[in-house]
């Protein structure tokens, strides 16, 4: 699935939290086989936007969505079942949030609730997911110890393994490295690079250098609007909109 | 949202002043070299040759500043283009400086011997390329891509003059073989000036890129 095909198409999306409009008329296409970065200042709506893709905003009281989020042409706000949507669209959060269980159980948890009961297959799946998350070699001898013995960077890769274990097609990452040191950050970025051929990845990041390192497409959000989207290289070297220019050159007060 | 100045942007501004200063020195050196050639003023030619070390030092200092600012600030968008452009411009400016030295060296080699005939087209070529350099520097400071494009149009005049000088000197040399040595040196001078026009054209193209983000080939 390395070729670039249209995976997610967002059409005229508006998001309201009660009376407050958090996103205004967003139109964006996300392609498979590459990483799309969402950048913008705090409160610009980039995380809110990310969360509309797997309907995480549904859990917020008063949240209301207008418009369409088409996943392979099917509106996720239509008749699609939310549990099956979230199986297809995995998410990794800013702060590593392993369950208070063993390393093994953290990864096995998802497949189990989705019906995987065969212990041998489950073991294989856990190993495969941990390998994909570049964590296997570091944890293979302590699979049954608590996830909390791991470092922050390892915990974050565990959360990625946990997301991969249920076999998603799309991976949403909300500032996945913002709580990590530069070495752990580099490992996450390397991982994103490896995973992009198999998964469609959308990543929110405050860190412009990170966006430039990991993504091929980028979208700039400001005050609930999508100001500009394009290839990361075009957006970061020659943005078309003055507001993008001012943000990228740090000229916003 | 208001725009705020930053120490980084002050440093960018000062970098551009350094590029401007280097460009101004080179334009003057080119003028001096051609004047020294036309008048047989060897002392003036030697001054141009001696001045090249300072230009080389300026080039290195500007490059170093660019690399430091890139490493420390990881600039994007127009800030990145300003730095990338400065890195390219100093190379073109330094080459123009080298050609000024080349011309001064011809003046020294000719050792104030009487010229086959008074220089007309070569000083005219020099005047056009110096005007190109001055307009480059104005366009750079004013961030004016239109002026840069207009300046590049002057390169056609340079090419035209070069063809004429070439033809005339060739004819002289065929007619009077004793003028061949001097003729060959003057041909070199014309070629140096023609190259200066090409460097000025590059300069203009980089200004267009710096301001608009668009890489153009305006010399096609």
Coordinates of C-alpha atoms in Angstrom, one line a residue:
Chain A
X1 CA 0.0 0.0 0.0
X2 CA 3.0 2.3 -0.5
X3 CA 1.4 4.1 -3.4
X4 CA -0.4 7.3 -2.7
X5 CA -4.1 7.0 -2.8
X6 CA -6.8 9.1 -1.3
X7 CA -7.7 7.6 2.0
X8 CA -9.5 10.3 4.0
X9 CA -11.4 13.1 2.5
X10 CA -12.8 15.8 4.8
X11 CA -15.5 18.0 3.3
X12 CA -16.8 21.3 4.8
X13 CA -16.3 20.1 8.3
X14 CA -17.5 22.3 11.2
X15 CA -17.0 21.4 14.8
X16 CA -18.8 23.0 17.7
X17 CA -18.2 22.7 21.4
X18 CA -21.6 24.0 22.7
X19 CA -21.8 27.6 21.4
X20 CA -18.1 27.7 20.5
X21 CA -17.1 26.9 17.0
X22 CA -13.8 25.0 17.1
X23 CA -13.4 24.2 13.4
X24 CA -14.6 26.2 10.4
X25 CA -15.2 24.7 7.0
X26 CA -12.3 22.4 6.9
X27 CA -11.5 20.6 3.6
X28 CA -8.6 18.3 3.5
X29 CA -7.5 15.2 1.7
X30 CA -5.2 12.6 3.4
X31 CA -3.3 10.2 1.2
X32 CA -2.1 6.7 2.1
X33 CA 1.6 5.8 2.0
X34 CA 2.7 9.1 3.5
X35 CA 2.6 11.1 6.7
X36 CA 0.4 14.2 7.0
X37 CA 1.4 16.6 9.7
X38 CA -1.0 19.1 11.3
X39 CA 0.7 22.2 12.6
X40 CA -0.4 25.4 14.2
X41 CA -0.4 27.3 17.5
X42 CA -2.0 26.1 20.6
X43 CA -5.8 26.2 20.4
X44 CA -5.8 26.4 16.6
X45 CA -8.0 23.3 16.3
X46 CA -5.4 20.8 15.0
X47 CA -6.0 18.2 17.8
X48 CA -9.8 18.8 17.6
X49 CA -9.5 18.1 13.9
X50 CA -7.5 14.9 14.5
X51 CA -10.1 13.7 16.9
X52 CA -13.0 14.2 14.4
X53 CA -11.4 11.5 12.3
X54 CA -12.0 8.7 14.7
X55 CA -14.9 10.4 16.5
X56 CA -13.1 11.0 19.7
X57 CA -15.0 14.2 20.1
X58 CA -18.3 12.3 20.4
X59 CA -17.4 11.8 24.1
X60 CA -17.3 15.5 24.8
X61 CA -20.7 16.8 26.0
X62 CA -22.1 19.4 23.6
X63 CA -19.7 18.5 20.8
X64 CA -21.4 18.6 17.4
X65 CA -20.0 17.9 13.9
X66 CA -21.3 19.2 10.6
X67 CA -19.9 18.1 7.2
X68 CA -18.3 14.9 6.2
X69 CA -15.3 12.8 7.1
X70 CA -15.0 10.2 4.4
X71 CA -12.9 7.1 5.0
X72 CA -12.4 5.3 1.7
X73 CA -15.5 7.2 0.5
X74 CA -17.7 6.3 3.5
X75 CA -18.8 9.0 6.0
X76 CA -17.6 8.1 9.5
X77 CA -20.5 10.2 10.8
X78 CA -23.0 8.1 8.8
X79 CA -24.0 4.6 9.7
X80 CA -20.5 3.4 10.5
X81 CA -20.2 1.7 13.9
X82 CA -17.9 3.6 16.2
X83 CA -16.1 0.5 17.6
X84 CA -15.3 -0.7 14.1
X85 CA -14.2 2.8 13.1
X86 CA -11.7 2.9 16.0
X87 CA -10.4 -0.5 15.1
X88 CA -9.6 0.9 11.7
X89 CA -8.3 4.2 13.0
X90 CA -5.9 3.8 15.9
X91 CA -4.7 6.7 18.0
X92 CA -1.6 7.5 20.0
X93 CA -1.7 10.3 22.5
X94 CA 0.7 13.0 23.8
X95 CA 1.4 11.4 27.1
X96 CA 2.2 7.7 27.1
X97 CA -0.8 6.1 28.8
X98 CA -0.1 2.4 29.3
X99 CA -2.7 0.4 31.2
X100 CA -1.6 -0.6 34.7
X101 CA -0.9 -4.1 33.5
X102 CA 2.0 -6.1 32.1
X103 CA 3.7 -5.2 28.9
X104 CA 2.2 -8.3 27.2
X105 CA -1.3 -7.5 28.5
X106 CA -1.2 -3.9 27.2
X107 CA -0.7 -5.2 23.7
X108 CA -3.0 -8.2 23.9
X109 CA -5.8 -6.2 25.4
X110 CA -7.2 -4.8 22.1
X111 CA -7.1 -8.0 20.1
X112 CA -8.7 -9.9 23.0
X113 CA -11.7 -7.6 23.2
X114 CA -12.0 -7.9 19.4
X115 CA -12.3 -11.7 19.9
X116 CA -8.8 -13.1 19.6
X117 CA -8.7 -15.9 22.2
X118 CA -6.1 -18.3 20.7
X119 CA -3.1 -18.0 23.1
X120 CA -0.5 -18.9 20.4
X121 CA -1.9 -16.5 17.9
X122 CA -2.2 -13.8 20.6
X123 CA 1.5 -14.3 21.5
X124 CA 2.5 -14.0 17.8
X125 CA 0.4 -10.9 17.5
X126 CA 2.0 -9.3 20.6
X127 CA 5.5 -10.1 19.3
X128 CA 4.7 -8.8 15.8
X129 CA 3.2 -5.6 17.2
X130 CA 6.1 -5.0 19.5
X131 CA 8.5 -5.6 16.7
X132 CA 6.7 -3.2 14.4
X133 CA 6.9 -0.6 17.2
X134 CA 10.7 -1.2 17.5
X135 CA 10.3 -2.3 21.1
X136 CA 10.6 -6.1 21.0
X137 CA 14.3 -6.4 21.6
X138 CA 14.1 -4.2 24.7
X139 CA 11.2 -6.0 26.3
X140 CA 11.2 -9.6 25.1
X141 CA 12.6 -10.8 28.4
X142 CA 10.2 -8.9 30.6
X143 CA 6.9 -9.2 28.8
X144 CA 5.1 -10.1 32.0
X145 CA 6.4 -7.2 34.1
X146 CA 4.5 -4.0 34.6
X147 CA 4.4 -1.5 31.7
X148 CA 5.3 1.1 34.3
X149 CA 8.9 -0.2 34.6
X150 CA 9.5 1.2 31.0
X151 CA 11.0 4.6 30.3
X152 CA 8.7 7.3 28.8
X153 CA 10.0 6.6 25.3
X154 CA 9.5 2.9 25.7
X155 CA 6.0 3.5 27.1
X156 CA 5.1 5.6 24.1
X157 CA 6.3 2.8 21.7
X158 CA 4.3 0.4 23.8
X159 CA 1.2 2.5 23.2
X160 CA 2.1 2.4 19.4
X161 CA 2.4 -1.4 19.6
X162 CA -1.0 -1.5 21.4
X163 CA -2.6 0.6 18.7
X164 CA -1.0 -1.5 15.9
X165 CA -2.2 -4.8 17.6
X166 CA -5.8 -4.4 16.5
X167 CA -4.7 -4.1 12.8
X168 CA -5.6 -0.5 12.1
X169 CA -5.3 1.1 8.6
X170 CA -4.8 4.6 9.9
X171 CA -2.8 5.9 12.7
X172 CA -3.6 9.2 14.4
X173 CA -0.8 10.6 16.5
X174 CA -1.4 13.6 18.8
X175 CA 2.0 15.1 19.7
X176 CA 3.4 11.6 20.3
X177 CA 6.9 12.8 21.2
X178 CA 6.3 16.0 23.0
X179 CA 6.9 14.5 26.4
X180 CA 10.1 12.7 25.3
X181 CA 13.8 13.5 25.2
X182 CA 15.6 14.0 21.9
X183 CA 16.8 10.4 21.6
X184 CA 13.4 8.9 22.4
X185 CA 11.9 11.4 20.0
X186 CA 14.3 10.3 17.3
X187 CA 13.2 6.7 17.8
X188 CA 9.5 7.7 17.5
X189 CA 10.2 9.6 14.3
X190 CA 12.2 6.7 12.9
X191 CA 9.2 4.5 13.7
X192 CA 6.8 6.8 12.0
X193 CA 9.0 6.7 8.9
X194 CA 9.0 2.9 9.0
X195 CA 5.3 2.6 9.5
X196 CA 4.2 5.0 6.8
X197 CA 4.4 2.4 4.0
X198 CA 1.9 0.2 5.8
X199 CA -0.3 2.8 7.5
X200 CA -1.9 6.2 6.7
X201 CA -0.5 8.4 9.4
X202 CA -1.8 11.8 10.5
X203 CA 0.4 13.5 13.2
X204 CA -0.3 16.6 15.2
X205 CA 2.9 18.3 16.3
X206 CA 3.9 21.6 17.9
X207 CA 7.4 21.0 16.7
X208 CA 7.9 22.4 13.2
X209 CA 11.2 20.6 12.8
X210 CA 9.6 17.4 13.7
X211 CA 6.8 18.0 11.1
X212 CA 9.5 18.8 8.5
X213 CA 11.4 15.6 9.4
X214 CA 8.6 13.1 9.5
X215 CA 5.9 14.3 7.1
X216 CA 5.5 14.6 3.3
X217 CA 2.2 16.6 3.5
X218 CA 1.4 19.3 6.0
X219 CA -1.6 21.4 6.9
X220 CA -1.4 24.7 8.8
X221 CA -4.3 25.5 11.2
X222 CA -5.1 28.8 12.7
X223 CA -8.0 29.8 14.9
X224 CA -10.1 26.9 13.8
X225 CA -9.4 27.3 10.1
X226 CA -7.2 25.3 7.8
X227 CA -5.2 28.1 6.3
X228 CA -3.0 26.1 3.9
X229 CA -2.1 22.5 3.0
X230 CA 0.3 21.0 0.6
X231 CA 3.6 19.1 0.4
X232 CA 5.7 19.8 3.5
X233 CA 8.5 21.0 1.4
X234 CA 6.4 23.6 -0.4
X235 CA 4.7 24.7 2.8
X236 CA 7.9 25.1 4.8
X237 CA 10.0 26.7 2.2
X238 CA 7.5 28.8 0.2
X239 CA 4.1 29.1 1.9
X240 CA 1.5 30.9 -0.1
X241 CA -0.5 32.4 2.8
X242 CA 0.9 35.4 4.8
X243 CA -0.4 33.8 8.0
X244 CA 1.5 30.6 7.4
X245 CA 4.6 32.7 6.6
X246 CA 4.3 34.7 9.8
X247 CA 3.8 31.5 11.9
X248 CA 6.7 29.6 10.4
X249 CA 9.1 32.6 10.8
X250 CA 8.0 33.1 14.4
X251 CA 6.7 36.5 13.7
X252 CA 3.4 36.0 15.6
X253 CA 3.2 37.9 18.8
Chain B
X1 CA -2.0 38.7 16.1
X2 CA 0.8 41.2 16.0
X3 CA 4.2 40.8 14.4
X4 CA 7.1 40.9 16.7
X5 CA 10.8 41.5 16.0
X6 CA 13.3 39.1 17.4
X7 CA 17.1 38.9 17.8
X8 CA 17.1 36.3 15.0
X9 CA 15.5 38.7 12.6
X10 CA 18.0 41.4 13.6
X11 CA 20.8 39.0 12.8
X12 CA 19.1 38.2 9.4
X13 CA 18.9 42.0 8.7
X14 CA 22.6 42.5 9.6
X15 CA 23.6 39.5 7.4
X16 CA 21.8 41.1 4.4
X17 CA 23.7 44.3 5.1
X18 CA 27.0 42.3 4.9
X19 CA 25.9 40.9 1.5
X20 CA 25.1 44.4 0.4
X21 CA 28.5 45.7 1.6
X22 CA 30.4 42.9 -0.2
X23 CA 28.4 43.6 -3.4
X24 CA 29.2 47.3 -3.3
X25 CA 32.9 46.6 -2.8
X26 CA 32.9 44.2 -5.8
X27 CA 31.1 46.6 -8.0
X28 CA 33.7 49.3 -7.2
X29 CA 36.6 46.8 -7.8
X30 CA 35.3 46.0 -11.2
X31 CA 35.1 49.7 -12.1
X32 CA 38.6 50.2 -10.8
X33 CA 40.0 47.2 -12.8
X34 CA 38.5 48.4 -16.1
X35 CA 39.6 52.0 -15.5
X36 CA 43.1 50.8 -14.7
X37 CA 43.2 48.8 -17.9
X38 CA 41.9 51.7 -20.0
X39 CA 44.4 54.2 -18.5
X40 CA 47.3 51.9 -17.9
X41 CA 47.3 52.8 -14.2
X42 CA 49.2 49.9 -12.7
X43 CA 49.0 51.1 -9.1
X44 CA 45.2 51.1 -9.3
X45 CA 45.3 47.6 -10.8
X46 CA 47.5 46.4 -7.9
X47 CA 45.0 47.8 -5.4
X48 CA 42.2 45.7 -7.0
X49 CA 44.4 42.6 -6.8
X50 CA 45.3 43.2 -3.2
X51 CA 41.7 43.8 -2.2
X52 CA 40.6 40.3 -3.1
X53 CA 41.8 38.8 0.2
X54 CA 39.3 41.0 2.0
X55 CA 36.5 39.8 -0.3
X56 CA 37.4 36.2 0.4
X57 CA 37.3 36.8 4.1
X58 CA 33.9 38.5 3.8
X59 CA 32.6 35.5 1.8
X60 CA 33.7 33.0 4.4
X61 CA 32.3 35.2 7.3
X62 CA 28.9 35.4 5.6
X63 CA 28.8 31.7 4.8
X64 CA 29.7 31.0 8.5
X65 CA 27.0 33.3 9.7
X66 CA 24.4 31.6 7.4
X67 CA 25.3 28.1 8.6
X68 CA 25.3 29.2 12.3
X69 CA 21.9 30.8 11.9
X70 CA 20.5 27.7 10.2
X71 CA 21.9 25.5 12.9
X72 CA 20.8 27.5 15.8
X73 CA 17.4 28.7 14.5
X74 CA 16.2 26.1 12.0
X75 CA 14.5 28.8 10.0
X76 CA 11.6 28.2 7.7
X77 CA 9.7 29.9 4.9
X78 CA 11.1 33.4 3.9
X79 CA 13.7 33.3 6.7
X80 CA 15.1 30.1 5.2
X81 CA 15.0 31.5 1.7
X82 CA 16.9 34.6 2.9
X83 CA 19.7 32.4 4.3
X84 CA 19.8 30.1 1.3
X85 CA 19.9 33.1 -1.0
X86 CA 22.7 34.7 0.9
X87 CA 24.7 31.5 0.7
X88 CA 24.3 31.5 -3.1
X89 CA 24.8 35.2 -3.6
X90 CA 28.2 35.4 -1.9
X91 CA 29.5 32.8 -4.3
X92 CA 28.3 34.8 -7.3
X93 CA 29.7 38.1 -5.7
X94 CA 33.0 36.4 -5.0
X95 CA 33.3 35.2 -8.6
X96 CA 32.6 38.7 -9.8
X97 CA 35.4 39.9 -7.5
X98 CA 37.7 37.2 -9.0
X99 CA 36.9 38.5 -12.5
X100 CA 37.8 42.1 -11.4
X101 CA 41.1 40.7 -10.2
X102 CA 41.5 38.8 -13.6
X103 CA 41.0 42.1 -15.4
X104 CA 43.4 44.0 -13.1
X105 CA 46.0 41.3 -13.8
X106 CA 45.6 41.8 -17.6
X107 CA 46.3 45.5 -16.9
X108 CA 49.4 44.5 -15.1
X109 CA 50.6 42.2 -17.8
X110 CA 50.0 44.8 -20.5
X111 CA 52.2 47.0 -18.4
X112 CA 50.8 50.3 -19.6
X113 CA 51.8 49.6 -23.2
X114 CA 49.9 51.7 -25.7
X115 CA 46.6 50.1 -26.6
X116 CA 46.0 49.0 -30.2
X117 CA 43.1 51.5 -30.2
X118 CA 41.3 53.4 -27.4
X119 CA 38.9 51.0 -25.5
X120 CA 35.3 51.8 -26.3
X121 CA 33.2 48.7 -26.1
X122 CA 35.0 47.1 -23.2
X123 CA 34.3 50.1 -20.9
X124 CA 30.7 50.1 -22.2
X125 CA 30.4 46.4 -21.3
X126 CA 31.8 47.2 -17.9
X127 CA 29.3 50.1 -17.4
X128 CA 26.4 47.7 -18.2
X129 CA 27.5 44.9 -15.9
X130 CA 28.2 47.4 -13.1
X131 CA 24.7 48.8 -13.6
X132 CA 23.4 45.2 -13.4
X133 CA 25.3 44.7 -10.1
X134 CA 23.9 48.0 -8.7
X135 CA 20.4 47.1 -9.7
X136 CA 20.8 43.6 -8.2
X137 CA 21.8 45.2 -4.9
X138 CA 18.9 47.6 -5.0
X139 CA 16.5 44.8 -5.8
X140 CA 18.0 42.8 -3.0
X141 CA 17.6 45.5 -0.4
X142 CA 14.1 46.5 -1.6
X143 CA 13.1 42.8 -2.1
X144 CA 11.9 43.8 -5.6
X145 CA 11.6 40.9 -8.0
X146 CA 10.3 43.1 -10.8
X147 CA 13.5 45.2 -10.6
X148 CA 15.6 41.9 -10.6
X149 CA 13.8 40.7 -13.7
X150 CA 14.3 44.0 -15.4
X151 CA 18.0 44.0 -14.6
X152 CA 18.4 40.6 -16.1
X153 CA 17.2 42.1 -19.4
X154 CA 20.5 44.1 -19.5
X155 CA 22.4 40.9 -20.0
X156 CA 21.3 40.8 -23.7
X157 CA 23.2 44.1 -24.1
X158 CA 26.3 42.6 -22.5
X159 CA 26.1 39.6 -24.8
X160 CA 25.6 41.8 -27.8
X161 CA 28.7 44.0 -26.9
X162 CA 30.7 40.8 -26.3
X163 CA 30.0 39.5 -29.8
X164 CA 31.0 42.9 -31.2
X165 CA 34.2 43.1 -29.2
X166 CA 35.1 39.5 -30.2
X167 CA 34.5 40.2 -33.9
X168 CA 36.4 43.5 -33.9
X169 CA 39.4 42.2 -32.0
X170 CA 39.6 39.1 -34.2
X171 CA 39.6 41.3 -37.2
X172 CA 42.4 43.4 -35.8
X173 CA 44.5 40.4 -34.9
X174 CA 44.1 38.9 -38.4
X175 CA 45.0 42.2 -40.0
X176 CA 48.0 42.9 -37.7
X177 CA 49.6 39.8 -36.2
X178 CA 51.8 42.0 -34.0
X179 CA 48.7 42.9 -32.1
X180 CA 47.8 39.4 -31.3
X181 CA 49.1 39.3 -27.7
X182 CA 47.3 42.4 -26.7
X183 CA 44.2 41.3 -28.6
X184 CA 44.1 38.0 -26.9
X185 CA 44.3 39.7 -23.5
X186 CA 41.5 42.1 -24.3
X187 CA 39.4 39.1 -25.5
X188 CA 39.9 37.6 -22.1
X189 CA 38.7 40.8 -20.5
X190 CA 35.6 40.8 -22.6
X191 CA 34.9 37.3 -21.7
X192 CA 35.4 38.1 -17.9
X193 CA 32.8 40.9 -18.3
X194 CA 30.4 38.6 -20.1
X195 CA 30.7 36.1 -17.2
X196 CA 30.1 38.9 -14.7
X197 CA 26.8 39.5 -16.5
X198 CA 25.9 35.8 -16.1
X199 CA 26.7 36.0 -12.3
X200 CA 24.5 39.1 -12.1
X201 CA 21.7 37.2 -13.8
X202 CA 22.1 34.4 -11.2
X203 CA 21.9 37.0 -8.5
X204 CA 18.6 38.3 -10.0
X205 CA 17.2 34.9 -10.2
X206 CA 18.0 34.3 -6.5
X207 CA 16.3 37.5 -5.5
X208 CA 13.2 36.4 -7.3
X209 CA 13.4 33.1 -5.3
X210 CA 14.0 34.9 -2.0
X211 CA 11.0 37.1 -2.4
X212 CA 8.5 34.8 -4.1
X213 CA 9.7 31.2 -3.4
X214 CA 9.8 30.6 -7.1
X215 CA 13.0 29.3 -8.8
X216 CA 13.2 30.8 -12.3
X217 CA 15.6 30.6 -15.2
X218 CA 15.5 34.1 -16.6
X219 CA 18.5 33.7 -18.9
X220 CA 16.8 31.2 -21.2

